Tab-separated table of C-alpha atoms in Angstrom:
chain	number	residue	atom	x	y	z
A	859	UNK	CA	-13.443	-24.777	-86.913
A	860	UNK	CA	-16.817	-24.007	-85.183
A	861	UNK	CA	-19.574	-26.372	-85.728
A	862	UNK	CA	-22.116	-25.017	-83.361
A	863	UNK	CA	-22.371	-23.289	-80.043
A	864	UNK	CA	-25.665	-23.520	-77.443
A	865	UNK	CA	-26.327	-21.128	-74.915
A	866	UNK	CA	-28.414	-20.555	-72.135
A	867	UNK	CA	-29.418	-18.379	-68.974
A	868	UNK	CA	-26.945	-15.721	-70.255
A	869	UNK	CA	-27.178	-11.564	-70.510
A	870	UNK	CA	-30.478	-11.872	-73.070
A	871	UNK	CA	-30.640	-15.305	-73.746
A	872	UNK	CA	-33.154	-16.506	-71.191
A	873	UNK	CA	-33.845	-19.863	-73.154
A	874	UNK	CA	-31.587	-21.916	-74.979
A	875	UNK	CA	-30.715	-20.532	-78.134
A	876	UNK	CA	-28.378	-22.352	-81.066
A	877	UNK	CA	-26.275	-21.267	-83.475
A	878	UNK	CA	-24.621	-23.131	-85.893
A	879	UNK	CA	-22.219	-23.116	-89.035
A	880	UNK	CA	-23.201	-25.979	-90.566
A	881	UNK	CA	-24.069	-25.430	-94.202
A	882	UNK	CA	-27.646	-26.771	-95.273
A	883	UNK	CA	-27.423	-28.656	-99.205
A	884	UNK	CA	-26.951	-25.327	-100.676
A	885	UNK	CA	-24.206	-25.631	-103.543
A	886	UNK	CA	-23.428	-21.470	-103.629
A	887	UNK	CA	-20.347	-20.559	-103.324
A	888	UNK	CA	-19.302	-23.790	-102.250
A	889	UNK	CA	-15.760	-24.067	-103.265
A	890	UNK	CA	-14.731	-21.644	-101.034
A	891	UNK	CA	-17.378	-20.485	-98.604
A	892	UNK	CA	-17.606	-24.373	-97.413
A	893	UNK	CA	-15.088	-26.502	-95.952
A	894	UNK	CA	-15.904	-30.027	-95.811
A	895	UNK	CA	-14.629	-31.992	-92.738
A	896	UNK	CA	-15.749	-35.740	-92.898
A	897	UNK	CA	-19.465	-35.140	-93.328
A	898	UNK	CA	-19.860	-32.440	-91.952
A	899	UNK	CA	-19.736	-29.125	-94.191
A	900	UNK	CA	-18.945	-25.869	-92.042
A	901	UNK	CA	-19.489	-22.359	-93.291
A	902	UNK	CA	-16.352	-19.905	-93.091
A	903	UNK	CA	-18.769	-16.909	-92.853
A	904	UNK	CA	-21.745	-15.805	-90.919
A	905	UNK	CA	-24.030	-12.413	-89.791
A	906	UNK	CA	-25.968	-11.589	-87.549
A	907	UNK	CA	-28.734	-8.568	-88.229
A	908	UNK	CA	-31.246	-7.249	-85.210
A	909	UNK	CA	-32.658	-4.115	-83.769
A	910	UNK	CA	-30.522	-2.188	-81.313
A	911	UNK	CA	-30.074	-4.273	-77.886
A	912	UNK	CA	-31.543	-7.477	-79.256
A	913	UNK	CA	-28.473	-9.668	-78.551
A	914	UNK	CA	-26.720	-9.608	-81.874
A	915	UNK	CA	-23.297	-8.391	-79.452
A	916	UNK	CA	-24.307	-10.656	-76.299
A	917	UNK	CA	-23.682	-13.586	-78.991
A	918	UNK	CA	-20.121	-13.092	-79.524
A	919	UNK	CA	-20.172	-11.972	-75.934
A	920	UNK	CA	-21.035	-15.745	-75.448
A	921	UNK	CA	-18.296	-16.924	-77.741
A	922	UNK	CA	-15.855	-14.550	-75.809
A	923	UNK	CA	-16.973	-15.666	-72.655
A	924	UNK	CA	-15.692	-19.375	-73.498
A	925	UNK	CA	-11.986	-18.648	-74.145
A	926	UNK	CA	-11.445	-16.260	-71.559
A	927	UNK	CA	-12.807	-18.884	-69.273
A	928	UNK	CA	-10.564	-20.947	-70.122
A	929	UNK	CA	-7.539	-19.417	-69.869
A	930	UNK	CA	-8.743	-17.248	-66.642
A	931	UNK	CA	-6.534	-18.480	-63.253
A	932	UNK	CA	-8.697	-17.481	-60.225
A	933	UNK	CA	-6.072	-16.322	-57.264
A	934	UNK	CA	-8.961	-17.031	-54.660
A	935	UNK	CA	-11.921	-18.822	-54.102
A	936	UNK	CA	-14.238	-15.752	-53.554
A	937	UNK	CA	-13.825	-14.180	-57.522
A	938	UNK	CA	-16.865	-14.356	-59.713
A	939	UNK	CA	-16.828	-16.428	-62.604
A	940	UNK	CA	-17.838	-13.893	-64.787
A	941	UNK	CA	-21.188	-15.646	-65.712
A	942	UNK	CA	-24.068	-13.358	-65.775
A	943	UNK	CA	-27.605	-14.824	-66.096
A	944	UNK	CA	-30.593	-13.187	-67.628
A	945	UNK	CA	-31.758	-10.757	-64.425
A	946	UNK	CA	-34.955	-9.928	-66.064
A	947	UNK	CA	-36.963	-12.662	-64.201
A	948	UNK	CA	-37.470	-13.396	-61.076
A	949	UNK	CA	-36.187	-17.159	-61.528
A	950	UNK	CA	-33.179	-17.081	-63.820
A	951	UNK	CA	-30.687	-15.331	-61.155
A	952	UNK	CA	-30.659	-18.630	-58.948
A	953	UNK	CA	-30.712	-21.203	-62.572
A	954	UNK	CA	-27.311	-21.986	-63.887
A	955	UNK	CA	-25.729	-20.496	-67.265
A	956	UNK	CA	-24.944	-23.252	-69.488
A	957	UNK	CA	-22.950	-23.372	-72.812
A	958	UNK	CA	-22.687	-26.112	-75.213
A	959	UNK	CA	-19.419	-25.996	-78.095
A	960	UNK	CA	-18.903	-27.979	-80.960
A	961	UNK	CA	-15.819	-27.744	-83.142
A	962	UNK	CA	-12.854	-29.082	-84.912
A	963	UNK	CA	-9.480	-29.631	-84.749
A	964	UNK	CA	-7.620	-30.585	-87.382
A	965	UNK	CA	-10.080	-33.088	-88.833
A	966	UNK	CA	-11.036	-34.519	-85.164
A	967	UNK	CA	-14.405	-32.849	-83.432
A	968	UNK	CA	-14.719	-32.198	-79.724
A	969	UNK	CA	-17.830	-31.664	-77.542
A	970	UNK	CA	-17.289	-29.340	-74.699
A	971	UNK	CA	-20.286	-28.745	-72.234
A	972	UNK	CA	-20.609	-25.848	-68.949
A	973	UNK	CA	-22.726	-25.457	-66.423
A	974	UNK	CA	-21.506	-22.386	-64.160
A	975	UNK	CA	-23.796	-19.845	-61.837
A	976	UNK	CA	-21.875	-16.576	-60.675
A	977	UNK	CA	-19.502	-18.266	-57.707
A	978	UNK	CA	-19.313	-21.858	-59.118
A	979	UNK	CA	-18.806	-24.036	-61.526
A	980	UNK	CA	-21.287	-27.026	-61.285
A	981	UNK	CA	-20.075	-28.934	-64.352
A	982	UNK	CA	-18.122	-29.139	-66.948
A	983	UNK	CA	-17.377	-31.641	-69.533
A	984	UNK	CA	-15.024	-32.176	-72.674
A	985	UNK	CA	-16.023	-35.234	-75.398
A	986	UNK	CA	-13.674	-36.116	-78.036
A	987	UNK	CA	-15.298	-37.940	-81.583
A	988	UNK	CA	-13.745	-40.984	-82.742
A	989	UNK	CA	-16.752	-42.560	-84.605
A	990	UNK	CA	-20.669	-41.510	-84.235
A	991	UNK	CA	-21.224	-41.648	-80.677
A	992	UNK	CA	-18.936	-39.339	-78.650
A	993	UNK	CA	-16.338	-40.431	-75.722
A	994	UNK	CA	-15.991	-38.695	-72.675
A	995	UNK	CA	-12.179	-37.163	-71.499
A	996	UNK	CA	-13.211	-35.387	-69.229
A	997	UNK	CA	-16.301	-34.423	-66.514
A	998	UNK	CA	-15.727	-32.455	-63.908
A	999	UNK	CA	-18.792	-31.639	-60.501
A	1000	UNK	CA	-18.685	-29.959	-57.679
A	1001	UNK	CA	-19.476	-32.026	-54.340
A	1002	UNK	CA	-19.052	-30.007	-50.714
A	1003	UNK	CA	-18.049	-26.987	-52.086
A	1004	UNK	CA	-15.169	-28.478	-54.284
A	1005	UNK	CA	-14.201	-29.386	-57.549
A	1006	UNK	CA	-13.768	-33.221	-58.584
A	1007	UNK	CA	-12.424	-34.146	-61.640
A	1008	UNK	CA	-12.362	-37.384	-63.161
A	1009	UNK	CA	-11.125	-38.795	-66.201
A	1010	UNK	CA	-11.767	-41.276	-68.417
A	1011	UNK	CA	-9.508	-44.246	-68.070
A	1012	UNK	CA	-9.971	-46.112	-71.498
A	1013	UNK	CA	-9.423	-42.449	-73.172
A	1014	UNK	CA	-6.876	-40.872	-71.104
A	1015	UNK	CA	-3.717	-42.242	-69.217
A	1016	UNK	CA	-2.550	-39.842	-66.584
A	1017	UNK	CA	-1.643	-40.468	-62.780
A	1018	UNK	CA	-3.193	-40.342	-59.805
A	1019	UNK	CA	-1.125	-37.780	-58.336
A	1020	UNK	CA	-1.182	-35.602	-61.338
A	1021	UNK	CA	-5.094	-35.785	-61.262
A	1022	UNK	CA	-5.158	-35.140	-57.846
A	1023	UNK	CA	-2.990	-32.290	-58.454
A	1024	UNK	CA	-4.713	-30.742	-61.188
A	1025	UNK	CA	-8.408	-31.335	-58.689
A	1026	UNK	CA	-6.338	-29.292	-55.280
A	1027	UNK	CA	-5.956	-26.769	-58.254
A	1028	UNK	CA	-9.120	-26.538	-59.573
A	1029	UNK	CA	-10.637	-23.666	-57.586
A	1030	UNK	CA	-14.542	-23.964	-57.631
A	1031	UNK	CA	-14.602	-20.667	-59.544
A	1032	UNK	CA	-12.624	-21.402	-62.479
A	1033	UNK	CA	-12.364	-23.733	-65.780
A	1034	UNK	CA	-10.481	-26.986	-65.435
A	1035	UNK	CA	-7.828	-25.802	-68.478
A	1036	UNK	CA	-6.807	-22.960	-65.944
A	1037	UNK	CA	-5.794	-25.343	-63.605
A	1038	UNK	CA	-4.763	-27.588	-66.214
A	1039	UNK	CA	-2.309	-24.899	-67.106
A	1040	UNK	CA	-0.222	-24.982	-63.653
A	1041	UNK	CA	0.689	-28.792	-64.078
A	1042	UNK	CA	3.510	-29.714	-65.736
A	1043	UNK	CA	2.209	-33.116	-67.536
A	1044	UNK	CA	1.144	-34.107	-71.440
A	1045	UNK	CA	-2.480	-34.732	-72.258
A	1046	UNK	CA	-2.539	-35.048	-75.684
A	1047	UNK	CA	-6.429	-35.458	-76.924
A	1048	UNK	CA	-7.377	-32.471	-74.579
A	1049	UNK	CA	-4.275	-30.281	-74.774
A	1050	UNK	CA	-5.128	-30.469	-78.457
A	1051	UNK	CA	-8.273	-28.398	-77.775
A	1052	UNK	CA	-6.975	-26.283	-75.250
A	1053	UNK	CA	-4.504	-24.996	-78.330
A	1054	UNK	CA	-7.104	-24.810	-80.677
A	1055	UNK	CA	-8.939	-22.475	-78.213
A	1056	UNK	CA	-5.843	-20.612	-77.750
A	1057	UNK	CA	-4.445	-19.687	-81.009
A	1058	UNK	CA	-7.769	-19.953	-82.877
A	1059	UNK	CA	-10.169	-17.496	-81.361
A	1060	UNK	CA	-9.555	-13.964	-82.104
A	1061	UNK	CA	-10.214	-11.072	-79.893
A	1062	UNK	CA	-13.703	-9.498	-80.835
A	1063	UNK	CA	-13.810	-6.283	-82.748
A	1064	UNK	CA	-16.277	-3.429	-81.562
A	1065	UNK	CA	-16.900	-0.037	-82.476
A	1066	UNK	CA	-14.745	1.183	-80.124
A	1067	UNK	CA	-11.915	-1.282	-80.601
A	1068	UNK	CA	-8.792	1.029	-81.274
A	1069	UNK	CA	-7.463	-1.278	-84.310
A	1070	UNK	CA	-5.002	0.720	-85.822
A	1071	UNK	CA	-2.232	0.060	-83.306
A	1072	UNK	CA	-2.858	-3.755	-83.695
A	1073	UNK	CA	-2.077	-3.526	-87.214
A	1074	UNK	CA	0.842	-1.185	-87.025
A	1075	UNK	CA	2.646	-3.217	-85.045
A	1076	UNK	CA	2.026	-6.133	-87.175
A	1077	UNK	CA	3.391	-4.362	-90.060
A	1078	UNK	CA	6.512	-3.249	-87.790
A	1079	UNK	CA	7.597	-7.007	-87.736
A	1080	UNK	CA	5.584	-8.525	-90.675
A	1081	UNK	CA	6.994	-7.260	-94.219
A	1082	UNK	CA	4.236	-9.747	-95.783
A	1083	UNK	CA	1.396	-8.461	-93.661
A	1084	UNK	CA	2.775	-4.934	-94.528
A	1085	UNK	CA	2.744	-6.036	-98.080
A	1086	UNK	CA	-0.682	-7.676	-97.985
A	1087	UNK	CA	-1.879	-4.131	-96.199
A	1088	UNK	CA	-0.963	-1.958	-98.390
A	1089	UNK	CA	-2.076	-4.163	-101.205
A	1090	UNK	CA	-5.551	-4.138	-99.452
A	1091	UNK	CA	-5.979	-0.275	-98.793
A	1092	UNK	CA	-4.779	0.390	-102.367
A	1093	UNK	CA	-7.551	-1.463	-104.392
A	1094	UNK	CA	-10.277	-0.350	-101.490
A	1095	UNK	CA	-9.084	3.517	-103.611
A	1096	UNK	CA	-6.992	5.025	-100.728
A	1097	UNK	CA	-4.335	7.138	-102.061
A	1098	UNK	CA	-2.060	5.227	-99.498
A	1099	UNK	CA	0.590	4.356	-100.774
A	1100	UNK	CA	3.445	3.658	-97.884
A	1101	UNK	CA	3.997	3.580	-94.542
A	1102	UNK	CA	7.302	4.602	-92.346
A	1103	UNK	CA	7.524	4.039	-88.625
A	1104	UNK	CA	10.230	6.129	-86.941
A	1105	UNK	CA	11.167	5.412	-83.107
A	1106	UNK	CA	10.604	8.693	-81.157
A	1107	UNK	CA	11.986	9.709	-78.153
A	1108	UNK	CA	9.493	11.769	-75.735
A	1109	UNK	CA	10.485	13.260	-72.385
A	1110	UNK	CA	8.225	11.930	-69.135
A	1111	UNK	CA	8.214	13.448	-65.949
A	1112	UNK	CA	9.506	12.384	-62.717
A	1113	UNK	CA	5.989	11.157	-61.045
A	1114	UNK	CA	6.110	8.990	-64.678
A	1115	UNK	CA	8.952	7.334	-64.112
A	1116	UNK	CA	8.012	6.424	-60.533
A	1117	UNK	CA	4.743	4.411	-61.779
A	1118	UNK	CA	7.177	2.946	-64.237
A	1119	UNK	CA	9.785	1.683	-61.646
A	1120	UNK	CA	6.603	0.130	-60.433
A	1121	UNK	CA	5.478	-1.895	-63.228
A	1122	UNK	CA	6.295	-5.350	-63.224
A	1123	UNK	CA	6.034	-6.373	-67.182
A	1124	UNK	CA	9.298	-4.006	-68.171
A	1125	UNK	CA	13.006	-5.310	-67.754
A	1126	UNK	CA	15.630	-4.017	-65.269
A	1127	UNK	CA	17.632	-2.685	-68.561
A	1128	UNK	CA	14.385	-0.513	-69.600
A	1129	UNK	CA	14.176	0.741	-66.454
A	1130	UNK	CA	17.332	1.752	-65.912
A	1131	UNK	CA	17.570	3.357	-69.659
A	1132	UNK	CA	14.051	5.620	-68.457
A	1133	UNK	CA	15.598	6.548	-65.248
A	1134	UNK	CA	18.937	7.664	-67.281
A	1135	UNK	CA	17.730	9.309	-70.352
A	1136	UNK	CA	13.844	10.441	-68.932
A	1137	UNK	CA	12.236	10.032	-72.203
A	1138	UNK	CA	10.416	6.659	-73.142
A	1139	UNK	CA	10.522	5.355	-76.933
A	1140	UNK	CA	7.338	5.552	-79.079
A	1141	UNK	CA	6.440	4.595	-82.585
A	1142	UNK	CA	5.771	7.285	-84.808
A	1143	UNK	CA	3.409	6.466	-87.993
A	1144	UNK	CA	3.874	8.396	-91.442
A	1145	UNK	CA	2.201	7.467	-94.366
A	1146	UNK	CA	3.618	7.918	-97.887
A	1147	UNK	CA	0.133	9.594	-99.899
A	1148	UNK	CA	0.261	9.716	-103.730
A	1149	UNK	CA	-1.781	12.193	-105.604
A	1150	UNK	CA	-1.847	13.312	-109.245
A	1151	UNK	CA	-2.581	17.033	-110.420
A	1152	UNK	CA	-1.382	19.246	-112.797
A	1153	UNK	CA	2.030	18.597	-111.958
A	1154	UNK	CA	1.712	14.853	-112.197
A	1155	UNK	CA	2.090	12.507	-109.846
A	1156	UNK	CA	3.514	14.079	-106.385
A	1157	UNK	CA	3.911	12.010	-102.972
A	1158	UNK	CA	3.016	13.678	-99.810
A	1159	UNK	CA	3.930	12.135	-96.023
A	1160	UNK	CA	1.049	13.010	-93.372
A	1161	UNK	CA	1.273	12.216	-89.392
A	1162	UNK	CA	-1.604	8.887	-88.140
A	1163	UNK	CA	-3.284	11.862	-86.152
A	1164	UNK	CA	-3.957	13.029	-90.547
A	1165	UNK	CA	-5.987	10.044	-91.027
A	1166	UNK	CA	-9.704	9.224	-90.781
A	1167	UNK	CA	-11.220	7.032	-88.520
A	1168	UNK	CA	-12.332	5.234	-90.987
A	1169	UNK	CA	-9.044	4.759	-92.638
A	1170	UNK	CA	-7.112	3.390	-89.694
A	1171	UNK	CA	-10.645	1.108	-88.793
A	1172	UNK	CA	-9.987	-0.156	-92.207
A	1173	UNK	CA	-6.371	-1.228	-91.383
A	1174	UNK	CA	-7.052	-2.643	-88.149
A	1175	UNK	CA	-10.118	-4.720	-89.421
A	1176	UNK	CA	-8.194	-5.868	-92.489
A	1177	UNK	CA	-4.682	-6.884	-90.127
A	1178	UNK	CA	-7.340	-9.237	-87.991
A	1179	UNK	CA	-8.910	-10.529	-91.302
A	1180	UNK	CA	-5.194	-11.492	-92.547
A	1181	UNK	CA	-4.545	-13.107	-89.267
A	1182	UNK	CA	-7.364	-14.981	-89.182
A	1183	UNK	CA	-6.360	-16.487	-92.993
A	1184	UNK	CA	-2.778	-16.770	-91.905
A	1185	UNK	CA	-4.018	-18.856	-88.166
A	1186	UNK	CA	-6.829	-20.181	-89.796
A	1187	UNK	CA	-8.435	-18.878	-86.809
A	1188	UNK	CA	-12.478	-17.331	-85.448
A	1189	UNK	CA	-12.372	-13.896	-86.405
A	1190	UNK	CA	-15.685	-11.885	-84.807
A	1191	UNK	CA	-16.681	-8.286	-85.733
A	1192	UNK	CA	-19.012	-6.083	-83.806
A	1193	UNK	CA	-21.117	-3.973	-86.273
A	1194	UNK	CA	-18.545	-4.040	-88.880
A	1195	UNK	CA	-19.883	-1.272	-90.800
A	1196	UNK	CA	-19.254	1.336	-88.164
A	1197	UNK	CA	-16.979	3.864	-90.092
A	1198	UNK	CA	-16.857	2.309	-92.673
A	1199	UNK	CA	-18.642	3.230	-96.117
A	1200	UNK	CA	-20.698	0.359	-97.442
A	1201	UNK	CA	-18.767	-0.876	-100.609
A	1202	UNK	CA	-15.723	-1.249	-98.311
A	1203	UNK	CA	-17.691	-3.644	-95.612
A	1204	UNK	CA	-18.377	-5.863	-99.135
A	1205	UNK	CA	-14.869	-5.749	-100.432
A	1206	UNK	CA	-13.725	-6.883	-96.594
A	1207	UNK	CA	-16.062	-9.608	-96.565
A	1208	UNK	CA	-15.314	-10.881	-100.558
A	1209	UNK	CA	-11.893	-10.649	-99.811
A	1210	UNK	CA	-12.399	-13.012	-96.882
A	1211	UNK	CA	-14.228	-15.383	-98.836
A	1212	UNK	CA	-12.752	-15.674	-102.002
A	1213	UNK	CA	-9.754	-17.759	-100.075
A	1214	UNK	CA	-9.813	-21.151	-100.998
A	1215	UNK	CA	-9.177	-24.767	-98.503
A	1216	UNK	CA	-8.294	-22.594	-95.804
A	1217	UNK	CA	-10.598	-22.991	-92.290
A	1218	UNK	CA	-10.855	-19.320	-91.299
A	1219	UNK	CA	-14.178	-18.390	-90.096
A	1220	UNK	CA	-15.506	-15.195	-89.564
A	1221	UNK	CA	-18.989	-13.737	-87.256
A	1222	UNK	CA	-20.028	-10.501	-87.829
A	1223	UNK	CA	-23.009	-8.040	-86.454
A	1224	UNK	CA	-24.320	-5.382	-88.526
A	1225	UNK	CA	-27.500	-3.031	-89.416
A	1226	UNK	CA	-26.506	-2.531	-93.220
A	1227	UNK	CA	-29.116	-4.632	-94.517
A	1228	UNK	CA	-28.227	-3.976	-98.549
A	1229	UNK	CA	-26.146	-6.870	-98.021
A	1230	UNK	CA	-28.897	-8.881	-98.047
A	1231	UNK	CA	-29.218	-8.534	-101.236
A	1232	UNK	CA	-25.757	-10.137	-102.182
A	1233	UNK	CA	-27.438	-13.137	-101.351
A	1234	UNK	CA	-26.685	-16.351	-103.654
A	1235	UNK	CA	-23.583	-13.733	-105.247
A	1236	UNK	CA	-21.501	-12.374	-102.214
A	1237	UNK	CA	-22.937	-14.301	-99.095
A	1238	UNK	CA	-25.382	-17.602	-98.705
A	1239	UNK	CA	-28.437	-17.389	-97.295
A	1240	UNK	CA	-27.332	-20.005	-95.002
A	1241	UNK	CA	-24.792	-17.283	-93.682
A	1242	UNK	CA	-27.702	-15.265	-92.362
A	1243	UNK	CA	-29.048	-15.095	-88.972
A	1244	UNK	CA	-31.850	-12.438	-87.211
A	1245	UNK	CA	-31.860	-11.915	-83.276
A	1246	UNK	CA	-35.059	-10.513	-81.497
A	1247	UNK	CA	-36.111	-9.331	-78.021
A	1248	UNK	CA	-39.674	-9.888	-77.140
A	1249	UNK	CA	-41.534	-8.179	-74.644
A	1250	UNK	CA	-40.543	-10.246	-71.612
A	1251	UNK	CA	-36.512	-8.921	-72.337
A	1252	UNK	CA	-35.720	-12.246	-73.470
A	1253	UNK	CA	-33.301	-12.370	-77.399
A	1254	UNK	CA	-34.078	-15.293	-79.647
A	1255	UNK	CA	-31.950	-16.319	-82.717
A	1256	UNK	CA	-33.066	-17.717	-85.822
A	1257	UNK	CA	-31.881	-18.402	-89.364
A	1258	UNK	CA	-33.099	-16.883	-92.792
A	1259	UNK	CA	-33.006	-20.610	-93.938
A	1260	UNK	CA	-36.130	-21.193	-91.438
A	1261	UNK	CA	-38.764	-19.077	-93.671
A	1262	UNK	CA	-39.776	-20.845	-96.540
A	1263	UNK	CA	-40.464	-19.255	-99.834
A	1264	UNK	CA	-37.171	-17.133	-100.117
A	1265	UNK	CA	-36.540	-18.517	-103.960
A	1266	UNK	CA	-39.802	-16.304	-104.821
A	1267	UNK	CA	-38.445	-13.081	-102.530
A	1268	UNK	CA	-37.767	-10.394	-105.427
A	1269	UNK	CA	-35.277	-8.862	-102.548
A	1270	UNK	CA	-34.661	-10.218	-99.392
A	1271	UNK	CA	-33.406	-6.902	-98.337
A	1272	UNK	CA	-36.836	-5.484	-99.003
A	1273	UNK	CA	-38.650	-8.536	-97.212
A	1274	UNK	CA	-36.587	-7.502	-94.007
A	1275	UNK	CA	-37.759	-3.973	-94.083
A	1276	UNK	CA	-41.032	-5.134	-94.235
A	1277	UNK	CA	-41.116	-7.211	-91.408
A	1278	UNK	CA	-41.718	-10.607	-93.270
A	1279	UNK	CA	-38.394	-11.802	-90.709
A	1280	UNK	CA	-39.104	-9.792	-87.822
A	1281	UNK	CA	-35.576	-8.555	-85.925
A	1282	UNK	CA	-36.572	-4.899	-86.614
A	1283	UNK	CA	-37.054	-2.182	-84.045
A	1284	UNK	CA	-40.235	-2.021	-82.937
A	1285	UNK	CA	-40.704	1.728	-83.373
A	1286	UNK	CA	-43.890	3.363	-81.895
């Protein structure tokens, strides 16, 4: 789980900004919007509200940025890193971008620091807790133009040669767990994290994510997810009521088959059976409707291309919320509301949290700020976080536990429209 992540010198966030899931003494919800690990107690949901451009998306951009970095293999020396520092300054293009994570595996936390401009990496760093004070695994600086990595001996046994190995692979440009990656050795305490990152971070949802061919294919191979699916759109009063994919044949043309003969992530036999037959297999979608009129209760089958966008947004969002239960994995979602009417976002979001001892956690952006007022019922106010841009470009982030006085607030939706948090547009 996700204790806390620290960013700075990155898109809007000029200064270092913090956020953090750590749950204050608050006792809401705490059976199952709280997991407790040690002493620490993390929150399983949090959202972010702001004006238009004020950050709220460069924050999971942050998040994102860590994992991809990660897993990322440069193939030369002269790629980008990816890092992009504030530009709206005449200082912060030449200053370093620098992020700071804190999580949890298991019930063991790790520490992992970066310090990267848009050609190098300058440091990087991975701590491991075994008691208050953390122990280093891992640093890793850059001296003459190249990276040298060192680890710690009282932490970590591995050879010479296969540090050495893992340094000659360590391009300047990339993360150490990329080049980590390409040797063939065990190292336990940090492999640990590097799964963690892998199979616990979730790709981030947009507007403009297309979701409903994540989920369909998840329900091709999952009965259970199909189950849980169907279950879901049912009691959010779709008349959905079943779902049939049929494997359909479709004729390509002979310029389409060339780019296929080209690709390199299709098998010889797939090949060959496109060259043969010229048609290329697709899924096909049909879902089973049930109405009830004067006749009584009549089932009707209409085509995916029959369906709102809000309807397949709804299945894709929900088939990411069940794999983020099922992984126990960091689901994040971009203005969740988009498409979606408002009672629906809250049903998404209950359903989330009304899981119990399970270490899902889930970020979301949005401008529907009646959920506000689900305060201390749906959400905690602990859960609630406000980005604004000032007038020198730069995005700060704050918590709605930093104003005092919100036991007194008659709505806390109300208090937002009136400016009493800021993080509104600042219309003219």
């Amino acid at each position: 789980m996700i204790q806390e992540l620290k960013v700075k010198n990155y898109l809007s966030f000029r200064d270092e900004i913090t956020f953090s899931f750590e749950a204050t003494k608050d006792t809401t919800s705490e059976a199952y919007q709280v997991v407790t690990i040690g002493k620490t107690r993390l929150l399983r949901f949090a959202m972010v509200y702001g004006a238009n451009a004020s950050g709220k998306s460069n924050l999971l951009k942050a998040f994102e940025f860590l994992v991809n970095f990660w897993f990322d293999k440069a193939d030369n020396i002269d790629e980008p890193t990816g890092a992009t520092p504030f530009r709206l300054d005449a200082n912060t293009p030449s200053e370093p971008t620098e992020f700071s994570l804190k999580f949890f595996v298991g019930e063991t936390r790790y520490w992992y620091q970066l310090k990267l401009n848009a050609k190098t990496v300058s440091e990087e760093r991975l701590f491991i807790y075994h008691s208050v004070q953390p122990t280093l695994l891992f640093e890793r600086s850059l001296e003459n133009g190249q990276s040298v990595i060192s680890f710690n001996p009282k932490a970590i046994k591995i050879s010479a040669a296969a540090q050495e190995e893992i340094s000659l692979k360590c391009l300047p440009n990339m993360s150490f767990f990329a080049a980590r990656n390409q040797v063939n050795i065990s190292i336990p305490q940090i492999d640990e994290a590097r799964e963690w990152m892998r199979n616990s971070y979730l790709p981030v949802i947009s507007p403009a994510t297309h979701m409903f061919d994540y989920a369909n294919n998840m329900m091709r191979k999952d009965d259970a997810a199909k189950a849980y699916l169907l279950d879901f759109i049912h009691r959010a009063d779709f008349n959905i009521t079943g779902l049939r994919s049929n494997k359909v044949s479709e004729p390509v043309s002979p310029d389409f088959i060339k780019f296929i003969m080209r690709r390199n992530d299709m098998s010889d036999e797939e090949k060959e059976r496109i060259q043969s037959t010229k048609s290329i297999d697709t899924w096909e979608t049909l879902f089973e409707h049930t109405v009830r009129n004067a006749r009584g209760e009549e089932k009707y089958t209409m085509q995916e291309s029959d369906q709102s966008d809000g309807t397949k947004r709804t299945f894709g969002i929900e088939a990411a919320v069940y794999t983020a239960i099922k992984q126990q994995a960091f689901l994040m979602i971009d203005e969740i509301e988009a498409s979606l009417h408002p009672s629906l976002v809250e049903f998404i979001i209950e359903k989330f949290l009304r899981e119990t001892d399970n270490h899902s956690q889930m970020l979301i952006t949005s401008h529907y700020d009646p959920l506000l007022n689900t305060t201390d019922d749906l959400i905690r106010k602990d859960s609630v976080w406000f980005t604004e841009k000032d007038e020198t470009g730069h995005s700060s982030l704050f918590s709605l536990v930093e104003f005092r006085g919100l036991n007194k607030l008659a709505s806390i939706q109300k208090a937002y429209r009136n400016g009493r948090f800021g993080a509104l547009p600042n219309i003219k």
